[in-house]
Amino acid sequence: MSAKLIDGKAIAASVRAKVKEQVAEFTTRTGVRPGLAVILVGEDPASQVYVRNKGKASAEAGFLSRQIDLPVSTSERELLDLVERLDADDTVHGILVQLPLPAHIDEKKIIEAIDPAKDVDGFHPVNAGRLFTGGTSFLPCTPYGILTMLDHENVELKGKHAVVVGRSNIVGKPAAMLLLSRHATVTICHSRTQDLPSVVRSGDVVVAAVGRAEMIRGSWIKPGAVVIDVGMNRNAAGKLCGDVAFEEAREAAGAITPVPGGVGPMTIAMLLQNTYEAAVRRSAGGRR
Ligand code: NDP
């Protein structure tokens, strides 16, 4: 039996349409247009594509979209000064610094300079901390997108075993916390995990965020499991693929996300959602 395909493109389109509608209503009511500033340092081609797509999507949603391109020679001090100016700018509700930054700039320092109330990427330690302790935070866009997809598909998480492969601060760890907040029993795997295939085989829900083309094989998937593939890799033939061997895994899984067209489109949709929420909170008088 072949798994149900979870159509991230369609789910993302519906999130974006809803944000657009809410933005129009918010702007009419308050006279405020949510503003998103995206900073790109250097000329990394992949980052240029991501930034362009984010700018396009935010303009389509009705935001005041601002892209700031800086040369690779920009100093850490100059970038910090810019972030501080944007923190103080009332027309900017969301600030996103595209990662990775050039090696001479300390990413942590830059992220920590962003006002947590404008941290629409959800990477600031205040937002990461609130995800761990509860309370209102901005959720990192990719894990937020994963949860939104699972909700859209009515996947029951309570009491289920969720296996997250990968423990990065931007995907694996926050995804695990979100699944835990929905009462899943969560296992986090990484490069030192022993007998990864049998751990993955015990997962009712599997989130793969590794960055290794088709590493997770079909024989690792528990029959009927829900498989969310975050990976964005090139296989030997140069084709875009995920961390899961899709054709094999879809034979065992109950539902699965494709790559492309799965988690990827959700990430931008949730960035828009976060920026809209930032503007709403700011207009309600919320600060940090
Ligand atoms: P990182 O490189 O930061 O983290 C990868 C994780 O995978 C690490 O925790 C690492 O373990 C673990 N890992 C590496 N090799 C193995 C292995 N052989 N067995 C088990 N675990 C292993 O990656 P990211 O979290 O940033 O991204 C993961 C993937 O998701 C990438 O392909 C990336 O391109 C994609 N991505 C996609 C997004 C989207 O919008 N669709 C957004 C963000 C990322 P350890 O900690 O021990 O080193």
Tab-separated table of C-alpha atoms and ligand atoms in Angstrom:
chain	number	residue	atom	x	y	z
A	1	MET	CA	0.000	0.000	0.000
A	2	SER	CA	1.259	3.446	-0.863
A	3	ALA	CA	1.275	6.225	1.738
A	4	LYS	CA	-0.899	9.302	1.591
A	5	LEU	CA	1.103	12.261	0.283
A	6	ILE	CA	1.119	15.271	2.593
A	7	ASP	CA	0.969	18.203	0.194
A	8	GLY	CA	3.059	20.944	1.806
A	9	LYS	CA	2.593	23.232	-1.159
A	10	ALA	CA	-1.188	23.190	-0.804
A	11	ILE	CA	-1.140	23.522	2.993
A	12	ALA	CA	1.338	26.413	2.722
A	13	ALA	CA	-0.864	28.104	0.125
A	14	SER	CA	-3.834	27.957	2.482
A	15	VAL	CA	-1.762	29.384	5.386
A	16	ARG	CA	-0.542	32.188	3.128
A	17	ALA	CA	-4.030	32.970	1.854
A	18	LYS	CA	-5.297	33.181	5.425
A	19	VAL	CA	-2.420	35.459	6.498
A	20	LYS	CA	-3.107	37.713	3.502
A	21	GLU	CA	-6.754	37.990	4.502
A	22	GLN	CA	-5.861	38.751	8.126
A	23	VAL	CA	-3.269	41.332	7.076
A	24	ALA	CA	-5.824	43.130	4.898
A	25	GLU	CA	-8.307	43.231	7.774
A	26	PHE	CA	-5.611	44.332	10.278
A	27	THR	CA	-4.312	47.097	8.000
A	28	THR	CA	-7.807	48.427	7.326
A	29	ARG	CA	-8.615	48.436	11.039
A	30	THR	CA	-5.348	49.892	12.379
A	31	GLY	CA	-3.770	51.691	9.424
A	32	VAL	CA	-0.607	49.651	10.083
A	33	ARG	CA	1.078	47.429	7.506
A	34	PRO	CA	3.148	44.640	9.032
A	35	GLY	CA	6.788	45.229	8.084
A	36	LEU	CA	9.426	42.568	7.527
A	37	ALA	CA	13.107	43.439	7.123
A	38	VAL	CA	15.337	40.732	5.676
A	39	ILE	CA	19.095	41.213	5.859
A	40	LEU	CA	21.454	39.384	3.549
A	41	VAL	CA	25.209	39.639	4.038
A	42	GLY	CA	27.344	38.467	1.124
A	43	GLU	CA	26.412	36.752	-2.107
A	44	ASP	CA	25.806	33.108	-1.279
A	45	PRO	CA	23.591	31.963	-4.200
A	46	ALA	CA	21.326	29.704	-2.107
A	47	SER	CA	20.797	32.499	0.448
A	48	GLN	CA	20.023	34.951	-2.359
A	49	VAL	CA	17.250	32.635	-3.607
A	50	TYR	CA	15.812	32.157	-0.090
A	51	VAL	CA	15.835	35.902	0.582
A	52	ARG	CA	14.236	36.719	-2.754
A	53	ASN	CA	11.475	34.174	-2.110
A	54	LYS	CA	10.839	35.518	1.377
A	55	GLY	CA	10.619	39.079	0.034
A	56	LYS	CA	8.223	38.057	-2.732
A	57	ALA	CA	5.992	36.087	-0.373
A	58	SER	CA	5.856	38.890	2.168
A	59	ALA	CA	4.950	41.494	-0.463
A	60	GLU	CA	2.207	39.153	-1.744
A	61	ALA	CA	0.831	38.887	1.792
A	62	GLY	CA	0.480	42.682	1.956
A	63	PHE	CA	3.516	43.348	4.146
A	64	LEU	CA	5.909	46.250	3.844
A	65	SER	CA	8.817	44.164	2.699
A	66	ARG	CA	12.340	45.504	2.961
A	67	GLN	CA	15.443	43.674	1.788
A	68	ILE	CA	18.824	44.969	2.916
A	69	ASP	CA	21.813	43.609	1.001
A	70	LEU	CA	25.200	44.116	2.584
A	71	PRO	CA	28.631	43.300	1.187
A	72	VAL	CA	30.523	40.302	2.541
A	73	SER	CA	33.059	42.775	3.991
A	74	THR	CA	30.434	44.151	6.440
A	75	SER	CA	31.834	44.149	9.985
A	76	GLU	CA	30.088	42.623	12.970
A	77	ARG	CA	29.767	46.128	14.463
A	78	GLU	CA	28.082	47.481	11.320
A	79	LEU	CA	25.608	44.607	11.293
A	80	LEU	CA	24.879	45.056	15.002
A	81	ASP	CA	24.259	48.778	14.399
A	82	LEU	CA	21.811	47.963	11.607
A	83	VAL	CA	19.934	45.430	13.758
A	84	GLU	CA	19.696	47.985	16.560
A	85	ARG	CA	18.292	50.589	14.158
A	86	LEU	CA	15.672	48.101	12.950
A	87	ASP	CA	14.840	47.181	16.566
A	88	ALA	CA	13.986	50.846	17.140
A	89	ASP	CA	12.081	51.296	13.865
A	90	ASP	CA	8.303	51.209	14.459
A	91	THR	CA	7.554	50.331	10.825
A	92	VAL	CA	9.498	47.068	11.203
A	93	HIS	CA	7.695	44.258	13.033
A	94	GLY	CA	9.869	41.350	11.987
A	95	ILE	CA	13.644	41.152	11.497
A	96	LEU	CA	15.279	38.226	9.779
A	97	VAL	CA	19.020	37.876	9.314
A	98	GLN	CA	19.662	35.241	6.676
A	99	LEU	CA	22.050	32.548	7.906
A	100	PRO	CA	24.784	31.497	7.500
A	101	LEU	CA	26.727	34.717	8.067
A	102	PRO	CA	30.319	35.189	6.928
A	103	ALA	CA	32.818	33.545	9.306
A	104	HIS	CA	34.065	36.852	10.780
A	105	ILE	CA	30.602	37.634	12.207
A	106	ASP	CA	29.403	35.879	15.365
A	107	GLU	CA	25.895	34.597	14.513
A	108	LYS	CA	24.945	34.234	18.169
A	109	LYS	CA	25.750	37.879	18.885
A	110	ILE	CA	23.641	39.046	15.956
A	111	ILE	CA	20.668	36.846	16.857
A	112	GLU	CA	20.808	38.038	20.450
A	113	ALA	CA	20.788	41.679	19.280
A	114	ILE	CA	17.378	41.225	17.625
A	115	ASP	CA	14.484	42.389	19.810
A	116	PRO	CA	12.775	39.083	20.817
A	117	ALA	CA	9.448	40.746	19.923
A	118	LYS	CA	10.708	41.100	16.313
A	119	ASP	CA	12.497	37.739	16.150
A	120	VAL	CA	10.194	36.142	13.567
A	121	ASP	CA	12.706	33.342	12.929
A	122	GLY	CA	12.293	32.280	16.562
A	123	PHE	CA	16.045	31.836	17.095
A	124	HIS	CA	16.573	34.326	19.947
A	125	PRO	CA	17.335	32.582	23.279
A	126	VAL	CA	14.282	34.290	24.836
A	127	ASN	CA	11.987	32.686	22.263
A	128	ALA	CA	13.850	29.358	22.389
A	129	GLY	CA	13.577	29.467	26.194
A	130	ARG	CA	9.857	30.166	26.097
A	131	LEU	CA	9.382	27.191	23.799
A	132	PHE	CA	11.003	25.065	26.522
A	133	THR	CA	9.258	26.636	29.514
A	134	GLY	CA	5.890	27.533	27.988
A	135	GLY	CA	4.533	31.002	27.250
A	136	THR	CA	4.120	33.104	24.177
A	137	SER	CA	7.053	32.856	21.814
A	138	PHE	CA	7.815	32.926	18.136
A	139	LEU	CA	8.209	29.347	17.007
A	140	PRO	CA	11.055	28.645	14.592
A	141	CYS	CA	9.458	28.527	11.139
A	142	THR	CA	10.391	24.999	10.041
A	143	PRO	CA	9.244	23.170	13.209
A	144	TYR	CA	6.145	25.415	13.286
A	145	GLY	CA	5.496	24.330	9.695
A	146	ILE	CA	5.878	20.665	10.637
A	147	LEU	CA	3.341	21.005	13.440
A	148	THR	CA	0.940	22.894	11.171
A	149	MET	CA	1.138	20.090	8.600
A	150	LEU	CA	0.522	17.415	11.238
A	151	ASP	CA	-2.474	19.388	12.521
A	152	HIS	CA	-3.789	19.867	9.004
A	153	GLU	CA	-3.621	16.107	8.481
A	154	ASN	CA	-5.281	15.482	11.872
A	155	VAL	CA	-2.377	13.334	13.023
A	156	GLU	CA	-2.940	12.221	16.611
A	157	LEU	CA	0.235	12.928	18.617
A	158	LYS	CA	-0.933	12.279	22.164
A	159	GLY	CA	0.773	9.176	23.548
A	160	LYS	CA	2.448	8.387	20.218
A	161	HIS	CA	6.142	7.767	19.845
A	162	ALA	CA	7.753	10.542	17.815
A	163	VAL	CA	11.315	9.985	16.637
A	164	VAL	CA	13.212	13.102	15.574
A	165	VAL	CA	16.463	12.481	13.724
A	166	GLY	CA	18.700	15.544	14.097
A	167	ARG	CA	19.244	17.898	17.031
A	168	SER	CA	19.993	21.288	15.497
A	169	ASN	CA	18.746	24.420	17.239
A	170	ILE	CA	16.705	25.434	14.197
A	171	VAL	CA	14.965	22.152	13.392
A	172	GLY	CA	15.566	19.015	15.478
A	173	LYS	CA	15.460	20.349	19.036
A	174	PRO	CA	12.513	22.748	18.620
A	175	ALA	CA	10.565	20.142	16.607
A	176	ALA	CA	11.054	17.701	19.475
A	177	MET	CA	9.827	20.278	22.018
A	178	LEU	CA	6.716	21.000	19.957
A	179	LEU	CA	5.899	17.305	19.663
A	180	LEU	CA	6.430	16.948	23.414
A	181	SER	CA	4.070	19.881	24.040
A	182	ARG	CA	1.447	17.847	22.171
A	183	HIS	CA	2.004	14.904	24.509
A	184	ALA	CA	3.996	12.694	22.178
A	185	THR	CA	6.722	10.540	23.726
A	186	VAL	CA	9.773	11.906	21.977
A	187	THR	CA	13.141	10.385	21.118
A	188	ILE	CA	15.834	12.648	19.660
A	189	CYS	CA	18.509	10.921	17.556
A	190	HIS	CA	21.844	12.272	16.320
A	191	SER	CA	25.127	11.167	14.835
A	192	ARG	CA	26.104	9.147	17.922
A	193	THR	CA	22.781	7.300	18.258
A	194	GLN	CA	23.297	3.541	18.287
A	195	ASP	CA	21.266	1.318	15.999
A	196	LEU	CA	19.401	4.207	14.394
A	197	PRO	CA	17.309	1.926	12.133
A	198	SER	CA	15.655	0.192	15.071
A	199	VAL	CA	15.006	3.484	16.905
A	200	VAL	CA	13.380	4.937	13.775
A	201	ARG	CA	11.390	1.706	13.376
A	202	SER	CA	9.737	2.347	16.743
A	203	GLY	CA	8.405	5.746	15.635
A	204	ASP	CA	4.725	6.348	14.959
A	205	VAL	CA	5.848	9.751	13.712
A	206	VAL	CA	9.306	10.251	12.211
A	207	VAL	CA	10.825	13.684	11.602
A	208	ALA	CA	14.015	13.501	9.541
A	209	ALA	CA	16.270	16.585	9.803
A	210	VAL	CA	19.729	15.273	9.081
A	211	GLY	CA	20.984	16.679	5.794
A	212	ARG	CA	22.030	13.323	4.289
A	213	ALA	CA	20.447	12.307	1.011
A	214	GLU	CA	18.036	9.359	1.381
A	215	MET	CA	19.771	8.041	4.495
A	216	ILE	CA	16.549	6.787	6.108
A	217	ARG	CA	15.515	3.655	4.262
A	218	GLY	CA	12.067	2.215	3.708
A	219	SER	CA	12.886	-0.825	5.876
A	220	TRP	CA	13.381	1.559	8.868
A	221	ILE	CA	9.794	2.798	8.719
A	222	LYS	CA	7.137	1.278	10.945
A	223	PRO	CA	4.109	0.288	8.852
A	224	GLY	CA	1.591	3.131	8.935
A	225	ALA	CA	3.998	5.728	10.405
A	226	VAL	CA	3.745	9.411	9.513
A	227	VAL	CA	7.026	10.539	7.940
A	228	ILE	CA	8.037	14.202	7.771
A	229	ASP	CA	11.143	14.757	5.680
A	230	VAL	CA	12.877	18.079	6.349
A	231	GLY	CA	16.053	17.298	4.416
A	232	MET	CA	16.995	19.280	1.329
A	233	ASN	CA	19.839	17.521	-0.395
A	234	ARG	CA	21.120	16.666	-3.859
A	235	ASN	CA	21.428	12.989	-4.675
A	236	ALA	CA	24.218	11.466	-6.819
A	237	ALA	CA	22.288	12.462	-9.962
A	238	GLY	CA	22.087	16.077	-8.732
A	239	LYS	CA	18.354	15.836	-8.080
A	240	LEU	CA	16.784	17.552	-5.055
A	241	CYS	CA	15.892	14.914	-2.461
A	242	GLY	CA	15.176	14.532	1.229
A	243	ASP	CA	16.746	12.564	4.066
A	244	VAL	CA	14.286	9.727	3.470
A	245	ALA	CA	14.431	7.250	0.587
A	246	PHE	CA	11.004	8.374	-0.593
A	247	GLU	CA	10.000	5.590	-2.998
A	248	GLU	CA	10.869	2.881	-0.443
A	249	ALA	CA	9.403	4.697	2.548
A	250	ARG	CA	6.070	5.448	0.897
A	251	GLU	CA	5.433	1.700	0.657
A	252	ALA	CA	5.546	1.359	4.451
A	253	ALA	CA	4.383	4.754	5.724
A	254	GLY	CA	0.785	5.794	6.347
A	255	ALA	CA	1.529	9.355	5.237
A	256	ILE	CA	4.672	11.054	3.998
A	257	THR	CA	5.898	14.467	2.832
A	258	PRO	CA	7.626	14.695	-0.552
A	259	VAL	CA	10.801	16.668	-1.296
A	260	PRO	CA	10.347	19.116	-2.891
A	261	GLY	CA	6.799	20.201	-2.067
A	262	GLY	CA	6.685	19.110	1.585
A	263	VAL	CA	8.224	20.982	4.497
A	264	GLY	CA	10.038	23.547	2.320
A	265	PRO	CA	7.003	25.676	1.347
A	266	MET	CA	5.741	25.579	4.938
A	267	THR	CA	8.812	27.396	6.257
A	268	ILE	CA	8.054	30.609	4.342
A	269	ALA	CA	4.346	30.381	5.148
A	270	MET	CA	5.121	30.255	8.885
A	271	LEU	CA	7.513	33.205	8.563
A	272	LEU	CA	4.558	35.219	7.249
A	273	GLN	CA	2.371	33.953	10.074
A	274	ASN	CA	5.006	34.988	12.652
A	275	THR	CA	5.421	38.450	11.104
A	276	TYR	CA	1.678	39.016	11.153
A	277	GLU	CA	1.566	37.896	14.798
A	278	ALA	CA	4.464	40.256	15.616
A	279	ALA	CA	2.529	43.199	14.165
A	280	VAL	CA	-0.638	42.252	16.042
A	281	ARG	CA	1.220	41.929	19.352
A	282	ARG	CA	3.011	45.247	18.787
A	283	SER	CA	-0.235	47.040	18.021
A	284	ALA	CA	-1.740	45.565	21.187
A	285	GLY	CA	1.108	47.204	23.119
A	286	GLY	CA	3.189	44.052	23.600
A	287	ARG	CA	6.935	44.485	23.744
A	288	ARG	CA	9.366	41.798	24.880
B	1	NDP	P1	22.393	20.397	10.925
B	1	NDP	O1	23.570	19.995	10.086
B	1	NDP	O2	22.500	21.589	11.803
B	1	NDP	O3	22.015	19.149	11.865
B	1	NDP	C1	21.994	17.859	11.375
B	1	NDP	C2	21.697	16.896	12.494
B	1	NDP	O4	21.720	15.570	11.944
B	1	NDP	C3	22.726	16.924	13.632
B	1	NDP	O5	22.067	16.926	14.859
B	1	NDP	C4	23.535	15.658	13.414
B	1	NDP	O6	23.977	15.047	14.612
B	1	NDP	C5	22.517	14.751	12.769
B	1	NDP	N1	23.176	13.720	11.973
B	1	NDP	C6	24.161	13.900	11.051
B	1	NDP	N2	24.530	12.705	10.540
B	1	NDP	C7	23.787	11.768	11.157
B	1	NDP	C8	23.724	10.364	11.093
B	1	NDP	N3	24.499	9.664	10.262
B	1	NDP	N4	22.844	9.725	11.878
B	1	NDP	C9	22.036	10.410	12.725
B	1	NDP	N5	22.046	11.749	12.826
B	1	NDP	C10	22.930	12.419	12.073
B	1	NDP	O7	21.188	20.491	9.934
B	1	NDP	P2	19.775	21.299	10.025
B	1	NDP	O8	19.006	20.819	11.185
B	1	NDP	O9	20.017	22.731	9.845
B	1	NDP	O10	19.086	20.779	8.667
B	1	NDP	C11	18.801	19.415	8.448
B	1	NDP	C12	18.303	19.242	7.023
B	1	NDP	O11	17.105	19.969	6.865
B	1	NDP	C13	19.242	19.779	5.930
B	1	NDP	O12	19.105	18.950	4.772
B	1	NDP	C14	18.704	21.154	5.625
B	1	NDP	O13	19.008	21.576	4.308
B	1	NDP	C15	17.230	20.905	5.789
B	1	NDP	N6	16.456	22.106	6.143
B	1	NDP	C16	15.306	22.312	5.448
B	1	NDP	C17	14.495	23.378	5.748
B	1	NDP	C18	13.232	23.533	4.993
B	1	NDP	O14	12.646	24.591	5.011
B	1	NDP	N7	12.725	22.487	4.349
B	1	NDP	C19	14.859	24.373	6.779
B	1	NDP	C20	16.054	24.011	7.516
B	1	NDP	C21	16.815	22.918	7.177
B	1	NDP	P3	25.083	15.712	15.596
B	1	NDP	O15	24.348	16.780	16.344
B	1	NDP	O16	25.512	14.578	16.449
B	1	NDP	O17	26.166	16.249	14.708
